[in-house]
mmCIF file of C-alpha atoms in Angstrom:
data_model
loop_
_atom_site.group_PDB
_atom_site.id
_atom_site.type_symbol
_atom_site.label_atom_id
_atom_site.label_comp_id
_atom_site.label_asym_id
_atom_site.label_seq_id
_atom_site.Cartn_x
_atom_site.Cartn_y
_atom_site.Cartn_z
ATOM 1 C CA MET N 1399 53.250 -66.804 30.102
ATOM 2 C CA ALA N 1400 56.636 -68.474 30.228
ATOM 3 C CA ASN N 1401 58.537 -69.217 27.069
ATOM 4 C CA HIS N 1402 57.103 -72.230 25.296
ATOM 5 C CA PRO N 1403 58.966 -74.687 23.048
ATOM 6 C CA GLY N 1404 58.379 -74.054 19.370
ATOM 7 C CA THR N 1405 57.380 -70.429 19.833
ATOM 8 C CA VAL N 1406 59.319 -67.502 18.378
ATOM 9 C CA LEU N 1407 58.910 -65.225 21.379
ATOM 10 C CA SER N 1408 61.770 -62.934 20.339
ATOM 11 C CA ASN N 1409 59.861 -62.403 17.081
ATOM 12 C CA LYS N 1410 63.096 -61.502 15.337
ATOM 13 C CA LEU N 1411 64.696 -63.017 12.263
ATOM 14 C CA LEU N 1412 68.345 -63.718 11.763
ATOM 15 C CA SER N 1413 69.475 -60.796 9.620
ATOM 16 C CA HIS N 1414 73.192 -61.355 9.045
ATOM 17 C CA ILE N 1415 72.913 -63.693 6.036
ATOM 18 C CA ASP N 1416 72.379 -62.098 2.612
ATOM 19 C CA GLY N 1417 71.962 -58.694 4.191
ATOM 20 C CA PRO N 1418 69.275 -57.235 6.477
ATOM 21 C CA ARG N 1419 65.974 -59.038 6.079
ATOM 22 C CA VAL N 1420 62.360 -58.261 6.946
ATOM 23 C CA ALA N 1421 59.384 -60.634 6.911
ATOM 24 C CA LEU N 1422 56.023 -59.135 5.971
ATOM 25 C CA THR N 1423 53.147 -61.251 7.284
ATOM 26 C CA PHE N 1424 49.464 -60.913 6.435
ATOM 27 C CA ASP N 1425 46.660 -62.247 8.655
ATOM 28 C CA ASP N 1426 42.938 -63.065 8.403
ATOM 29 C CA GLY N 1427 42.690 -63.878 4.691
ATOM 30 C CA PRO N 1428 42.308 -64.924 2.073
ATOM 31 C CA ASP N 1429 39.885 -62.184 1.127
ATOM 32 C CA PRO N 1430 38.317 -62.151 -2.366
ATOM 33 C CA TYR N 1431 38.993 -58.445 -2.900
ATOM 34 C CA HIS N 1432 41.969 -57.394 -0.785
ATOM 35 C CA THR N 1433 44.196 -60.473 -1.087
ATOM 36 C CA PRO N 1434 44.414 -60.283 -4.917
ATOM 37 C CA ARG N 1435 45.233 -56.565 -4.724
ATOM 38 C CA ILE N 1436 47.995 -57.168 -2.199
ATOM 39 C CA LEU N 1437 49.353 -60.114 -4.181
ATOM 40 C CA ASP N 1438 49.487 -57.930 -7.293
ATOM 41 C CA ILE N 1439 51.456 -55.262 -5.400
ATOM 42 C CA LEU N 1440 53.873 -57.790 -3.927
ATOM 43 C CA ALA N 1441 54.447 -59.308 -7.366
ATOM 44 C CA GLU N 1442 55.106 -55.896 -8.906
ATOM 45 C CA HIS N 1443 57.806 -55.199 -6.327
ATOM 46 C CA GLY N 1444 59.258 -58.711 -6.172
ATOM 47 C CA CYS N 1445 58.385 -58.966 -2.499
ATOM 48 C CA PRO N 1446 57.854 -62.427 -0.962
ATOM 49 C CA ALA N 1447 55.688 -62.503 2.151
ATOM 50 C CA THR N 1448 53.895 -64.912 4.479
ATOM 51 C CA PHE N 1449 50.116 -65.304 4.657
ATOM 52 C CA PHE N 1450 48.561 -66.668 7.841
ATOM 53 C CA VAL N 1451 45.223 -67.832 6.515
ATOM 54 C CA LEU N 1452 42.041 -68.798 8.322
ATOM 55 C CA GLY N 1453 40.672 -72.257 7.660
ATOM 56 C CA THR N 1454 37.175 -70.886 7.070
ATOM 57 C CA ALA N 1455 38.423 -68.334 4.538
ATOM 58 C CA ALA N 1456 40.628 -70.915 2.840
ATOM 59 C CA ARG N 1457 37.598 -73.132 2.311
ATOM 60 C CA ASN N 1458 35.666 -70.232 0.816
ATOM 61 C CA TRP N 1459 38.489 -69.040 -1.459
ATOM 62 C CA PRO N 1460 40.749 -72.024 -2.213
ATOM 63 C CA GLY N 1461 41.982 -70.500 -5.464
ATOM 64 C CA LEU N 1462 43.590 -67.660 -3.530
ATOM 65 C CA VAL N 1463 45.393 -70.094 -1.241
ATOM 66 C CA ARG N 1464 46.805 -71.838 -4.294
ATOM 67 C CA ARG N 1465 47.760 -68.487 -5.825
ATOM 68 C CA ILE N 1466 49.666 -67.504 -2.668
ATOM 69 C CA VAL N 1467 51.762 -70.673 -2.944
ATOM 70 C CA ALA N 1468 52.141 -70.481 -6.729
ATOM 71 C CA GLU N 1469 53.536 -66.954 -6.497
ATOM 72 C CA GLY N 1470 56.273 -67.996 -4.086
ATOM 73 C CA HIS N 1471 54.845 -66.797 -0.784
ATOM 74 C CA SER N 1472 54.951 -68.738 2.467
ATOM 75 C CA LEU N 1473 51.769 -70.113 3.965
ATOM 76 C CA GLY N 1474 50.826 -70.311 7.633
ATOM 77 C CA SER N 1475 47.761 -71.235 9.655
ATOM 78 C CA HIS N 1476 45.825 -68.666 11.671
ATOM 79 C CA CYS N 1477 43.446 -71.252 13.163
ATOM 80 C CA TYR N 1478 40.111 -72.240 11.720
ATOM 81 C CA SER N 1479 37.681 -69.575 12.902
ATOM 82 C CA HIS N 1480 39.631 -66.816 14.748
ATOM 83 C CA ARG N 1481 37.976 -67.258 18.131
ATOM 84 C CA ARG N 1482 39.626 -66.134 21.362
ATOM 85 C CA ALA N 1483 41.500 -69.014 22.942
ATOM 86 C CA TRP N 1484 40.645 -68.162 26.539
ATOM 87 C CA PHE N 1485 36.932 -68.793 25.987
ATOM 88 C CA LEU N 1486 37.265 -72.206 24.329
ATOM 89 C CA ALA N 1487 37.521 -75.723 25.698
ATOM 90 C CA ASN N 1488 40.842 -77.479 25.244
ATOM 91 C CA SER N 1489 39.283 -79.968 22.845
ATOM 92 C CA THR N 1490 37.981 -77.085 20.719
ATOM 93 C CA LEU N 1491 41.399 -75.431 20.673
ATOM 94 C CA ARG N 1492 43.033 -78.616 19.437
ATOM 95 C CA ARG N 1493 40.350 -78.999 16.779
ATOM 96 C CA GLU N 1494 40.817 -75.376 15.632
ATOM 97 C CA VAL N 1495 44.512 -76.018 15.071
ATOM 98 C CA ALA N 1496 44.142 -79.449 13.465
ATOM 99 C CA LEU N 1497 41.234 -78.582 11.185
ATOM 100 C CA SER N 1498 42.833 -75.424 9.834
ATOM 101 C CA ARG N 1499 46.082 -77.251 9.110
ATOM 102 C CA GLN N 1500 44.240 -80.030 7.298
ATOM 103 C CA VAL N 1501 42.089 -77.661 5.241
ATOM 104 C CA ILE N 1502 45.137 -75.677 4.139
ATOM 105 C CA ALA N 1503 47.130 -78.817 3.337
ATOM 106 C CA ASP N 1504 44.276 -80.283 1.285
ATOM 107 C CA ILE N 1505 43.945 -77.080 -0.760
ATOM 108 C CA ALA N 1506 47.583 -76.119 -1.154
ATOM 109 C CA GLY N 1507 49.032 -79.595 -1.462
ATOM 110 C CA VAL N 1508 51.522 -78.775 1.258
ATOM 111 C CA ALA N 1509 51.039 -78.537 5.013
ATOM 112 C CA PRO N 1510 51.762 -75.152 6.624
ATOM 113 C CA ARG N 1511 54.974 -74.955 8.639
ATOM 114 C CA TRP N 1512 53.956 -71.816 10.535
ATOM 115 C CA PHE N 1513 51.216 -71.014 13.030
ATOM 116 C CA ARG N 1514 49.957 -67.740 14.457
ATOM 117 C CA PRO N 1515 47.238 -67.869 17.123
ATOM 118 C CA PRO N 1516 44.315 -65.449 16.790
ATOM 119 C CA TYR N 1517 44.994 -62.154 18.580
ATOM 120 C CA GLY N 1518 48.486 -63.476 19.370
ATOM 121 C CA GLN N 1519 47.103 -65.272 22.412
ATOM 122 C CA ARG N 1520 49.705 -67.827 23.531
ATOM 123 C CA HIS N 1521 47.482 -70.485 25.045
ATOM 124 C CA ALA N 1522 49.590 -73.507 26.049
ATOM 125 C CA VAL N 1523 47.124 -76.060 24.646
ATOM 126 C CA MET N 1524 47.076 -74.318 21.278
ATOM 127 C CA LEU N 1525 50.863 -74.021 21.154
ATOM 128 C CA ASP N 1526 51.247 -77.695 22.042
ATOM 129 C CA ALA N 1527 48.761 -78.641 19.326
ATOM 130 C CA ALA N 1528 50.595 -76.563 16.722
ATOM 131 C CA ALA N 1529 53.954 -78.069 17.683
ATOM 132 C CA GLY N 1530 52.417 -81.553 17.579
ATOM 133 C CA HIS N 1531 51.418 -80.900 13.970
ATOM 134 C CA GLY N 1532 54.934 -79.777 13.084
ATOM 135 C CA MET N 1533 54.199 -76.043 13.036
ATOM 136 C CA MET N 1534 56.306 -73.327 14.641
ATOM 137 C CA THR N 1535 54.362 -70.522 16.289
ATOM 138 C CA VAL N 1536 55.373 -67.061 15.058
ATOM 139 C CA LEU N 1537 54.146 -63.766 16.451
ATOM 140 C CA TRP N 1538 55.527 -60.386 15.361
ATOM 141 C CA SER N 1539 57.942 -57.667 16.398
ATOM 142 C CA ARG N 1540 56.217 -54.762 14.621
ATOM 143 C CA SER N 1541 52.540 -54.148 13.905
ATOM 144 C CA VAL N 1542 51.462 -51.528 11.404
ATOM 145 C CA ILE N 1543 48.149 -51.409 13.337
ATOM 146 C CA ASP N 1544 45.982 -51.528 10.238
ATOM 147 C CA TRP N 1545 42.881 -52.078 12.328
ATOM 148 C CA GLY N 1546 40.765 -49.929 14.619
ATOM 149 C CA PRO N 1547 40.838 -46.143 15.019
ATOM 150 C CA LEU N 1548 44.624 -45.860 14.615
ATOM 151 C CA ALA N 1549 44.493 -47.385 11.141
ATOM 152 C CA THR N 1550 44.865 -44.185 9.155
ATOM 153 C CA ARG N 1551 46.901 -44.284 5.966
ATOM 154 C CA ARG N 1552 49.413 -41.902 7.492
ATOM 155 C CA GLY N 1553 49.766 -44.045 10.605
ATOM 156 C CA ILE N 1554 50.099 -47.292 8.687
ATOM 157 C CA ARG N 1555 52.696 -45.721 6.398
ATOM 158 C CA ARG N 1556 54.721 -44.339 9.298
ATOM 159 C CA ARG N 1557 54.747 -47.618 11.205
ATOM 160 C CA LEU N 1558 55.648 -49.668 8.139
ATOM 161 C CA GLN N 1559 58.424 -47.240 7.239
ATOM 162 C CA GLY N 1560 59.883 -47.916 10.693
ATOM 163 C CA ALA N 1561 60.566 -51.572 9.885
ATOM 164 C CA ALA N 1562 64.137 -52.588 10.697
ATOM 165 C CA ALA N 1563 66.397 -55.542 9.966
ATOM 166 C CA GLY N 1564 65.058 -58.718 11.547
ATOM 167 C CA ASP N 1565 61.497 -57.484 11.990
ATOM 168 C CA ILE N 1566 58.476 -59.713 11.536
ATOM 169 C CA VAL N 1567 55.801 -57.226 10.500
ATOM 170 C CA LEU N 1568 52.101 -57.782 11.164
ATOM 171 C CA LEU N 1569 49.670 -56.617 8.473
ATOM 172 C CA HIS N 1570 46.226 -57.791 7.379
ATOM 173 C CA ASP N 1571 44.776 -58.829 4.041
ATOM 174 C CA GLY N 1572 41.439 -59.977 5.510
ATOM 175 C CA ARG N 1573 38.656 -57.437 5.995
ATOM 176 C CA ARG N 1574 37.033 -59.061 9.029
ATOM 177 C CA ARG N 1575 35.739 -56.802 11.790
ATOM 178 C CA HIS N 1576 37.892 -53.698 12.316
ATOM 179 C CA ASN N 1577 40.683 -54.402 9.812
ATOM 180 C CA HIS N 1578 41.491 -51.936 7.037
ATOM 181 C CA PRO N 1579 43.474 -53.894 4.435
ATOM 182 C CA GLU N 1580 42.423 -51.371 1.785
ATOM 183 C CA ARG N 1581 44.547 -48.755 3.559
ATOM 184 C CA THR N 1582 47.462 -51.148 3.838
ATOM 185 C CA ALA N 1583 47.207 -51.857 0.110
ATOM 186 C CA ALA N 1584 47.174 -48.118 -0.562
ATOM 187 C CA VAL N 1585 50.513 -47.485 1.177
ATOM 188 C CA LEU N 1586 52.453 -50.591 0.113
ATOM 189 C CA PRO N 1587 53.412 -49.361 -3.390
ATOM 190 C CA SER N 1588 55.302 -46.362 -2.000
ATOM 191 C CA VAL N 1589 56.738 -47.914 1.179
ATOM 192 C CA LEU N 1590 58.124 -51.168 -0.264
ATOM 193 C CA PRO N 1591 60.654 -49.501 -2.591
ATOM 194 C CA ALA N 1592 61.570 -47.033 0.158
ATOM 195 C CA LEU N 1593 62.496 -49.931 2.463
ATOM 196 C CA VAL N 1594 64.538 -51.544 -0.313
ATOM 197 C CA ASP N 1595 66.346 -48.233 -0.830
ATOM 198 C CA ARG N 1596 67.362 -48.434 2.841
ATOM 199 C CA GLY N 1597 69.036 -51.772 2.133
ATOM 200 C CA LEU N 1598 66.315 -54.062 3.508
ATOM 201 C CA ARG N 1599 65.299 -57.255 1.742
ATOM 202 C CA PHE N 1600 62.024 -59.141 2.110
ATOM 203 C CA ILE N 1601 61.673 -62.863 2.774
ATOM 204 C CA GLY N 1602 58.885 -65.321 3.345
ATOM 205 C CA LEU N 1603 59.226 -67.368 6.496
ATOM 206 C CA ASP N 1604 59.957 -70.485 4.427
ATOM 207 C CA GLN N 1605 63.251 -68.777 3.528
ATOM 208 C CA TRP N 1606 64.172 -68.337 7.188
ATOM 209 C CA ARG N 1607 66.333 -70.930 8.892
ATOM 210 C CA PRO N 1608 66.032 -70.563 12.675
ATOM 211 C CA VAL N 1609 68.929 -71.739 14.800
#
């Protein structure tokens, strides 16, 4: 697909202000078990992040959405129900985007500025809908692959340790289907300080000013 207005297709942050920066992003939550664990770890290490939440999960666990915001993290929409865009009618795609944004805004008291389509599928109708609601679509430059058969602790650790200045890193805090957020949570306490020791600093996307 050609580049689309409002989409961060380079998936890279500006890294020259205030030193090299990395954005950790978590998809598919909030989850009643894994999201609190990950939030605790991030708080312990002073690490802001961005959570792309599902509208359905936000409705089920509104207190976690409010906790994400209260603890200084950025909030994004990951659609309402995480269905594959290519199998949905255009009207359904627009509803998925609009409903998720509204649910999140009603719970958090602030509308999400960021949007990530399920599976990273850049369907033009969905991107247009997100832009129409004032959201910028953000994908990622590095995935720790904390899902499926490659999601071993060793593999997740190695891929996260490879994060570099400007990276937008894809992780998961939601347990749906083949995700393994418990393994991500297990490696974060050792990898976060190691990245800081390399001179990297973490930001939520709300702290990023695209140009």
